[in-house]
């Protein structure tokens, strides 16, 4: 299973949608994107590694 490349874009759209409804957040949307997107990339990498590990274990079972 490969990582979903749309996930960071989806997260950025969600942040932008929240900022649309809460005007106080508008100035910090770029910082929010900078905070969340690297974490999403790391989580997707972890998911990929775990999936590969489980697949390898299943194939050798």
mmCIF file as gemmi writes it, N, C-alpha and C atoms, coordinates in Angstrom:
data_model
loop_
_atom_site.group_PDB
_atom_site.id
_atom_site.type_symbol
_atom_site.label_atom_id
_atom_site.label_alt_id
_atom_site.label_comp_id
_atom_site.label_asym_id
_atom_site.label_entity_id
_atom_site.label_seq_id
_atom_site.pdbx_PDB_ins_code
_atom_site.Cartn_x
_atom_site.Cartn_y
_atom_site.Cartn_z
_atom_site.occupancy
_atom_site.B_iso_or_equiv
_atom_site.pdbx_formal_charge
_atom_site.auth_seq_id
_atom_site.auth_asym_id
_atom_site.pdbx_PDB_model_num
ATOM 1 N N . UNK Axp A 1 ? 0.853 -1.186 0 1 0 ? 1 A 1
ATOM 2 C CA . UNK Axp A 1 ? 0 0 0 1 0 ? 1 A 1
ATOM 3 C C . UNK Axp A 1 ? 0.892 1.241 0 1 0 ? 1 A 1
ATOM 4 N N . UNK Axp A 2 ? 0.625 2.151 -0.891 1 0 ? 2 A 1
ATOM 5 C CA . UNK Axp A 2 ? 1.429 3.372 -0.96 1 0 ? 2 A 1
ATOM 6 C C . UNK Axp A 2 ? 0.741 4.483 -0.2 1 0 ? 2 A 1
ATOM 7 N N . UNK Axp A 3 ? 1.536 5.484 0.182 1 0 ? 3 A 1
ATOM 8 C CA . UNK Axp A 3 ? 0.964 6.641 0.876 1 0 ? 3 A 1
ATOM 9 C C . UNK Axp A 3 ? 0.065 7.427 -0.056 1 0 ? 3 A 1
ATOM 10 N N . UNK Axp A 4 ? -0.88 8.117 0.522 1 0 ? 4 A 1
ATOM 11 C CA . UNK Axp A 4 ? -1.802 8.912 -0.283 1 0 ? 4 A 1
ATOM 12 C C . UNK Axp A 4 ? -1.256 10.332 -0.418 1 0 ? 4 A 1
ATOM 13 N N . UNK Axp A 5 ? -0.85 10.734 -1.628 1 0 ? 5 A 1
ATOM 14 C CA . UNK Axp A 5 ? -0.277 12.072 -1.785 1 0 ? 5 A 1
ATOM 15 C C . UNK Axp A 5 ? -1.289 13.189 -1.579 1 0 ? 5 A 1
ATOM 16 N N . UNK Axp A 6 ? -2.57 12.886 -1.637 1 0 ? 6 A 1
ATOM 17 C CA . UNK Axp A 6 ? -3.586 13.936 -1.485 1 0 ? 6 A 1
ATOM 18 C C . UNK Axp A 6 ? -3.764 14.361 -0.029 1 0 ? 6 A 1
ATOM 19 N N . UNK Axp A 7 ? -3.277 13.574 0.918 1 0 ? 7 A 1
ATOM 20 C CA . UNK Axp A 7 ? -3.519 13.877 2.331 1 0 ? 7 A 1
ATOM 21 C C . UNK Axp A 7 ? -2.982 15.238 2.765 1 0 ? 7 A 1
ATOM 22 N N . UNK Axp A 8 ? -1.726 15.614 2.427 1 0 ? 8 A 1
ATOM 23 C CA . UNK Axp A 8 ? -1.269 16.956 2.835 1 0 ? 8 A 1
ATOM 24 C C . UNK Axp A 8 ? -2.097 18.075 2.218 1 0 ? 8 A 1
ATOM 25 N N . UNK Axp A 9 ? -2.502 17.903 0.955 1 0 ? 9 A 1
ATOM 26 C CA . UNK Axp A 9 ? -3.339 18.928 0.315 1 0 ? 9 A 1
ATOM 27 C C . UNK Axp A 9 ? -4.688 19.01 1.007 1 0 ? 9 A 1
ATOM 28 N N . UNK Axp A 10 ? -5.24 17.868 1.374 1 0 ? 10 A 1
ATOM 29 C CA . UNK Axp A 10 ? -6.526 17.85 2.072 1 0 ? 10 A 1
ATOM 30 C C . UNK Axp A 10 ? -6.401 18.547 3.42 1 0 ? 10 A 1
ATOM 31 N N . UNK Axp A 11 ? -5.316 18.283 4.135 1 0 ? 11 A 1
ATOM 32 C CA . UNK Axp A 11 ? -5.102 18.939 5.428 1 0 ? 11 A 1
ATOM 33 C C . UNK Axp A 11 ? -4.982 20.442 5.244 1 0 ? 11 A 1
ATOM 34 N N . UNK Axp A 12 ? -4.273 20.875 4.213 1 0 ? 12 A 1
ATOM 35 C CA . UNK Axp A 12 ? -4.12 22.313 3.961 1 0 ? 12 A 1
ATOM 36 C C . UNK Axp A 12 ? -5.475 22.943 3.653 1 0 ? 12 A 1
ATOM 37 N N . UNK Axp A 13 ? -6.316 22.228 2.909 1 0 ? 13 A 1
ATOM 38 C CA . UNK Axp A 13 ? -7.659 22.758 2.608 1 0 ? 13 A 1
ATOM 39 C C . UNK Axp A 13 ? -8.493 22.855 3.874 1 0 ? 13 A 1
ATOM 40 N N . UNK Axp A 14 ? -8.349 21.871 4.769 1 0 ? 14 A 1
ATOM 41 C CA . UNK Axp A 14 ? -9.106 21.923 6.025 1 0 ? 14 A 1
ATOM 42 C C . UNK Axp A 14 ? -8.665 23.107 6.868 1 0 ? 14 A 1
ATOM 43 N N . UNK Axp A 15 ? -7.357 23.345 6.937 1 0 ? 15 A 1
ATOM 44 C CA . UNK Axp A 15 ? -6.849 24.497 7.684 1 0 ? 15 A 1
ATOM 45 C C . UNK Axp A 15 ? -7.392 25.777 7.075 1 0 ? 15 A 1
ATOM 46 N N . UNK Axp A 16 ? -7.378 25.861 5.744 1 0 ? 16 A 1
ATOM 47 C CA . UNK Axp A 16 ? -7.884 27.056 5.069 1 0 ? 16 A 1
ATOM 48 C C . UNK Axp A 16 ? -9.38 27.226 5.328 1 0 ? 16 A 1
ATOM 49 N N . UNK Axp A 17 ? -10.134 26.117 5.37 1 0 ? 17 A 1
ATOM 50 C CA . UNK Axp A 17 ? -11.573 26.2 5.627 1 0 ? 17 A 1
ATOM 51 C C . UNK Axp A 17 ? -11.841 26.714 7.037 1 0 ? 17 A 1
ATOM 52 N N . UNK Axp A 18 ? -11.065 26.253 8.006 1 0 ? 18 A 1
ATOM 53 C CA . UNK Axp A 18 ? -11.224 26.751 9.373 1 0 ? 18 A 1
ATOM 54 C C . UNK Axp A 18 ? -10.905 28.239 9.411 1 0 ? 18 A 1
ATOM 55 N N . UNK Axp A 19 ? -9.843 28.635 8.728 1 0 ? 19 A 1
ATOM 56 C CA . UNK Axp A 19 ? -9.446 30.045 8.709 1 0 ? 19 A 1
ATOM 57 C C . UNK Axp A 19 ? -10.529 30.906 8.065 1 0 ? 19 A 1
ATOM 58 N N . UNK Axp A 20 ? -11.25 30.345 7.108 1 0 ? 20 A 1
ATOM 59 C CA . UNK Axp A 20 ? -12.322 31.096 6.443 1 0 ? 20 A 1
ATOM 60 C C . UNK Axp A 20 ? -13.417 31.452 7.445 1 0 ? 20 A 1
ATOM 61 N N . UNK Axp A 21 ? -13.714 30.532 8.351 1 0 ? 21 A 1
ATOM 62 C CA . UNK Axp A 21 ? -14.798 30.766 9.303 1 0 ? 21 A 1
ATOM 63 C C . UNK Axp A 21 ? -14.339 31.499 10.563 1 0 ? 21 A 1
ATOM 64 N N . UNK Axp A 22 ? -13.056 31.476 10.846 1 0 ? 22 A 1
ATOM 65 C CA . UNK Axp A 22 ? -12.538 32.154 12.04 1 0 ? 22 A 1
ATOM 66 C C . UNK Axp A 22 ? -11.506 33.183 11.582 1 0 ? 22 A 1
ATOM 67 N N . UNK Axp A 23 ? -11.923 34.435 11.38 1 0 ? 23 A 1
ATOM 68 C CA . UNK Axp A 23 ? -11.019 35.434 10.806 1 0 ? 23 A 1
ATOM 69 C C . UNK Axp A 23 ? -9.714 35.609 11.573 1 0 ? 23 A 1
ATOM 70 N N . UNK Axp A 24 ? -9.714 35.384 12.876 1 0 ? 24 A 1
ATOM 71 C CA . UNK Axp A 24 ? -8.476 35.542 13.645 1 0 ? 24 A 1
ATOM 72 C C . UNK Axp A 24 ? -7.388 34.567 13.21 1 0 ? 24 A 1
ATOM 73 N N . UNK Axp A 25 ? -7.778 33.449 12.612 1 0 ? 25 A 1
ATOM 74 C CA . UNK Axp A 25 ? -6.78 32.466 12.191 1 0 ? 25 A 1
ATOM 75 C C . UNK Axp A 25 ? -6.147 32.799 10.845 1 0 ? 25 A 1
ATOM 76 N N . UNK Axp A 26 ? -6.772 33.67 10.072 1 0 ? 26 A 1
ATOM 77 C CA . UNK Axp A 26 ? -6.292 33.932 8.712 1 0 ? 26 A 1
ATOM 78 C C . UNK Axp A 26 ? -4.803 34.284 8.643 1 0 ? 26 A 1
ATOM 79 N N . UNK Axp A 27 ? -4.296 35.169 9.51 1 0 ? 27 A 1
ATOM 80 C CA . UNK Axp A 27 ? -2.881 35.515 9.381 1 0 ? 27 A 1
ATOM 81 C C . UNK Axp A 27 ? -1.919 34.362 9.677 1 0 ? 27 A 1
ATOM 82 N N . UNK Axp A 28 ? -2.368 33.34 10.405 1 0 ? 28 A 1
ATOM 83 C CA . UNK Axp A 28 ? -1.433 32.282 10.781 1 0 ? 28 A 1
ATOM 84 C C . UNK Axp A 28 ? -1.625 31 9.981 1 0 ? 28 A 1
ATOM 85 N N . UNK Axp A 29 ? -2.435 31.033 8.919 1 0 ? 29 A 1
ATOM 86 C CA . UNK Axp A 29 ? -2.638 29.818 8.12 1 0 ? 29 A 1
ATOM 87 C C . UNK Axp A 29 ? -1.314 29.275 7.573 1 0 ? 29 A 1
ATOM 88 N N . UNK Axp A 30 ? -0.418 30.115 7.032 1 0 ? 30 A 1
ATOM 89 C CA . UNK Axp A 30 ? 0.854 29.545 6.548 1 0 ? 30 A 1
ATOM 90 C C . UNK Axp A 30 ? 1.64 28.83 7.654 1 0 ? 30 A 1
ATOM 91 N N . UNK Axp A 31 ? 1.638 29.381 8.86 1 0 ? 31 A 1
ATOM 92 C CA . UNK Axp A 31 ? 2.33 28.718 9.961 1 0 ? 31 A 1
ATOM 93 C C . UNK Axp A 31 ? 1.649 27.402 10.325 1 0 ? 31 A 1
ATOM 94 N N . UNK Axp A 32 ? 0.315 27.385 10.285 1 0 ? 32 A 1
ATOM 95 C CA . UNK Axp A 32 ? -0.405 26.14 10.58 1 0 ? 32 A 1
ATOM 96 C C . UNK Axp A 32 ? -0.054 25.069 9.555 1 0 ? 32 A 1
ATOM 97 N N . UNK Axp A 33 ? -0.017 25.456 8.283 1 0 ? 33 A 1
ATOM 98 C CA . UNK Axp A 33 ? 0.357 24.493 7.244 1 0 ? 33 A 1
ATOM 99 C C . UNK Axp A 33 ? 1.76 23.97 7.511 1 0 ? 33 A 1
ATOM 100 N N . UNK Axp A 34 ? 2.664 24.876 7.883 1 0 ? 34 A 1
ATOM 101 C CA . UNK Axp A 34 ? 4.036 24.467 8.168 1 0 ? 34 A 1
ATOM 102 C C . UNK Axp A 34 ? 4.131 23.514 9.35 1 0 ? 34 A 1
ATOM 103 N N . UNK Axp A 35 ? 3.228 23.663 10.316 1 0 ? 35 A 1
ATOM 104 C CA . UNK Axp A 35 ? 3.247 22.777 11.481 1 0 ? 35 A 1
ATOM 105 C C . UNK Axp A 35 ? 2.658 21.409 11.169 1 0 ? 35 A 1
ATOM 106 N N . UNK Axp A 36 ? 1.536 21.382 10.448 1 0 ? 36 A 1
ATOM 107 C CA . UNK Axp A 36 ? 0.813 20.125 10.279 1 0 ? 36 A 1
ATOM 108 C C . UNK Axp A 36 ? 1.36 19.246 9.167 1 0 ? 36 A 1
ATOM 109 N N . UNK Axp A 37 ? 1.716 19.825 8.044 1 0 ? 37 A 1
ATOM 110 C CA . UNK Axp A 37 ? 2.06 19.011 6.876 1 0 ? 37 A 1
ATOM 111 C C . UNK Axp A 37 ? 3.298 18.139 7.111 1 0 ? 37 A 1
ATOM 112 N N . UNK Axp A 38 ? 4.383 18.648 7.742 1 0 ? 38 A 1
ATOM 113 C CA . UNK Axp A 38 ? 5.51 17.737 7.999 1 0 ? 38 A 1
ATOM 114 C C . UNK Axp A 38 ? 5.118 16.552 8.879 1 0 ? 38 A 1
ATOM 115 N N . UNK Axp A 39 ? 4.225 16.773 9.838 1 0 ? 39 A 1
ATOM 116 C CA . UNK Axp A 39 ? 3.788 15.672 10.696 1 0 ? 39 A 1
ATOM 117 C C . UNK Axp A 39 ? 2.982 14.655 9.894 1 0 ? 39 A 1
ATOM 118 N N . UNK Axp A 40 ? 2.158 15.12 8.969 1 0 ? 40 A 1
ATOM 119 C CA . UNK Axp A 40 ? 1.396 14.195 8.131 1 0 ? 40 A 1
ATOM 120 C C . UNK Axp A 40 ? 2.336 13.353 7.281 1 0 ? 40 A 1
ATOM 121 N N . UNK Axp A 41 ? 3.377 13.983 6.737 1 0 ? 41 A 1
ATOM 122 C CA . UNK Axp A 41 ? 4.341 13.231 5.935 1 0 ? 41 A 1
ATOM 123 C C . UNK Axp A 41 ? 5.009 12.146 6.774 1 0 ? 41 A 1
ATOM 124 N N . UNK Axp A 42 ? 5.373 12.479 8.016 1 0 ? 42 A 1
ATOM 125 C CA . UNK Axp A 42 ? 6.005 11.494 8.895 1 0 ? 42 A 1
ATOM 126 C C . UNK Axp A 42 ? 5.041 10.359 9.217 1 0 ? 42 A 1
ATOM 127 N N . UNK Axp A 43 ? 3.787 10.704 9.473 1 0 ? 43 A 1
ATOM 128 C CA . UNK Axp A 43 ? 2.802 9.667 9.781 1 0 ? 43 A 1
ATOM 129 C C . UNK Axp A 43 ? 2.597 8.74 8.589 1 0 ? 43 A 1
ATOM 130 N N . UNK Axp A 44 ? 2.545 9.32 7.389 1 0 ? 44 A 1
ATOM 131 C CA . UNK Axp A 44 ? 2.384 8.484 6.199 1 0 ? 44 A 1
ATOM 132 C C . UNK Axp A 44 ? 3.591 7.578 6.007 1 0 ? 44 A 1
ATOM 133 N N . UNK Axp A 45 ? 4.792 8.103 6.284 1 0 ? 45 A 1
ATOM 134 C CA . UNK Axp A 45 ? 5.994 7.283 6.17 1 0 ? 45 A 1
ATOM 135 C C . UNK Axp A 45 ? 5.926 6.118 7.16 1 0 ? 45 A 1
ATOM 136 N N . UNK Axp A 46 ? 5.52 6.396 8.4 1 0 ? 46 A 1
ATOM 137 C CA . UNK Axp A 46 ? 5.391 5.334 9.41 1 0 ? 46 A 1
ATOM 138 C C . UNK Axp A 46 ? 4.376 4.291 8.965 1 0 ? 46 A 1
ATOM 139 N N . UNK Axp A 47 ? 3.259 4.761 8.416 1 0 ? 47 A 1
ATOM 140 C CA . UNK Axp A 47 ? 2.228 3.833 7.949 1 0 ? 47 A 1
ATOM 141 C C . UNK Axp A 47 ? 2.79 2.936 6.849 1 0 ? 47 A 1
ATOM 142 N N . UNK Axp A 48 ? 3.562 3.513 5.934 1 0 ? 48 A 1
ATOM 143 C CA . UNK Axp A 48 ? 4.149 2.748 4.837 1 0 ? 48 A 1
ATOM 144 C C . UNK Axp A 48 ? 5.125 1.707 5.369 1 0 ? 48 A 1
ATOM 145 N N . UNK Axp A 49 ? 5.984 2.107 6.305 1 0 ? 49 A 1
ATOM 146 C CA . UNK Axp A 49 ? 6.968 1.178 6.87 1 0 ? 49 A 1
ATOM 147 C C . UNK Axp A 49 ? 6.267 0.032 7.595 1 0 ? 49 A 1
ATOM 148 N N . UNK Axp A 50 ? 5.25 0.35 8.379 1 0 ? 50 A 1
ATOM 149 C CA . UNK Axp A 50 ? 4.51 -0.691 9.104 1 0 ? 50 A 1
ATOM 150 C C . UNK Axp A 50 ? 3.834 -1.64 8.122 1 0 ? 50 A 1
ATOM 151 N N . UNK Axp A 51 ? 3.225 -1.076 7.08 1 0 ? 51 A 1
ATOM 152 C CA . UNK Axp A 51 ? 2.547 -1.915 6.091 1 0 ? 51 A 1
ATOM 153 C C . UNK Axp A 51 ? 3.539 -2.842 5.396 1 0 ? 51 A 1
ATOM 154 N N . UNK Axp A 52 ? 4.717 -2.309 5.033 1 0 ? 52 A 1
ATOM 155 C CA . UNK Axp A 52 ? 5.734 -3.142 4.381 1 0 ? 52 A 1
ATOM 156 C C . UNK Axp A 52 ? 6.209 -4.244 5.324 1 0 ? 52 A 1
ATOM 157 N N . UNK Axp A 53 ? 6.392 -3.906 6.585 1 0 ? 53 A 1
ATOM 158 C CA . UNK Axp A 53 ? 6.838 -4.89 7.574 1 0 ? 53 A 1
ATOM 159 C C . UNK Axp A 53 ? 5.799 -6.002 7.723 1 0 ? 53 A 1
ATOM 160 N N . UNK Axp A 54 ? 4.531 -5.615 7.839 1 0 ? 54 A 1
ATOM 161 C CA . UNK Axp A 54 ? 3.473 -6.614 7.992 1 0 ? 54 A 1
ATOM 162 C C . UNK Axp A 54 ? 3.364 -7.485 6.748 1 0 ? 54 A 1
ATOM 163 N N . UNK Axp A 55 ? 3.505 -6.873 5.581 1 0 ? 55 A 1
ATOM 164 C CA . UNK Axp A 55 ? 3.437 -7.637 4.332 1 0 ? 55 A 1
ATOM 165 C C . UNK Axp A 55 ? 4.582 -8.642 4.269 1 0 ? 55 A 1
ATOM 166 N N . UNK Axp A 56 ? 5.781 -8.2 4.62 1 0 ? 56 A 1
ATOM 167 C CA . UNK Axp A 56 ? 6.938 -9.095 4.595 1 0 ? 56 A 1
ATOM 168 C C . UNK Axp A 56 ? 6.753 -10.239 5.587 1 0 ? 56 A 1
ATOM 169 N N . UNK Axp A 57 ? 6.245 -9.947 6.768 1 0 ? 57 A 1
ATOM 170 C CA . UNK Axp A 57 ? 6.03 -10.998 7.772 1 0 ? 57 A 1
ATOM 171 C C . UNK Axp A 57 ? 4.977 -11.993 7.284 1 0 ? 57 A 1
ATOM 172 N N . UNK Axp A 58 ? 3.921 -11.496 6.649 1 0 ? 58 A 1
ATOM 173 C CA . UNK Axp A 58 ? 2.856 -12.372 6.171 1 0 ? 58 A 1
ATOM 174 C C . UNK Axp A 58 ? 3.379 -13.285 5.069 1 0 ? 58 A 1
ATOM 175 N N . UNK Axp A 59 ? 4.234 -12.733 4.185 1 0 ? 59 A 1
ATOM 176 C CA . UNK Axp A 59 ? 4.759 -13.531 3.077 1 0 ? 59 A 1
ATOM 177 C C . UNK Axp A 59 ? 5.709 -14.619 3.567 1 0 ? 59 A 1
ATOM 178 N N . UNK Axp A 60 ? 6.391 -14.398 4.701 1 0 ? 60 A 1
ATOM 179 C CA . UNK Axp A 60 ? 7.322 -15.41 5.211 1 0 ? 60 A 1
ATOM 180 C C . UNK Axp A 60 ? 6.648 -16.369 6.188 1 0 ? 60 A 1
ATOM 181 N N . UNK Axp A 61 ? 5.383 -16.146 6.49 1 0 ? 61 A 1
ATOM 182 C CA . UNK Axp A 61 ? 4.66 -16.964 7.46 1 0 ? 61 A 1
ATOM 183 C C . UNK Axp A 61 ? 4.392 -18.341 6.901 1 0 ? 61 A 1
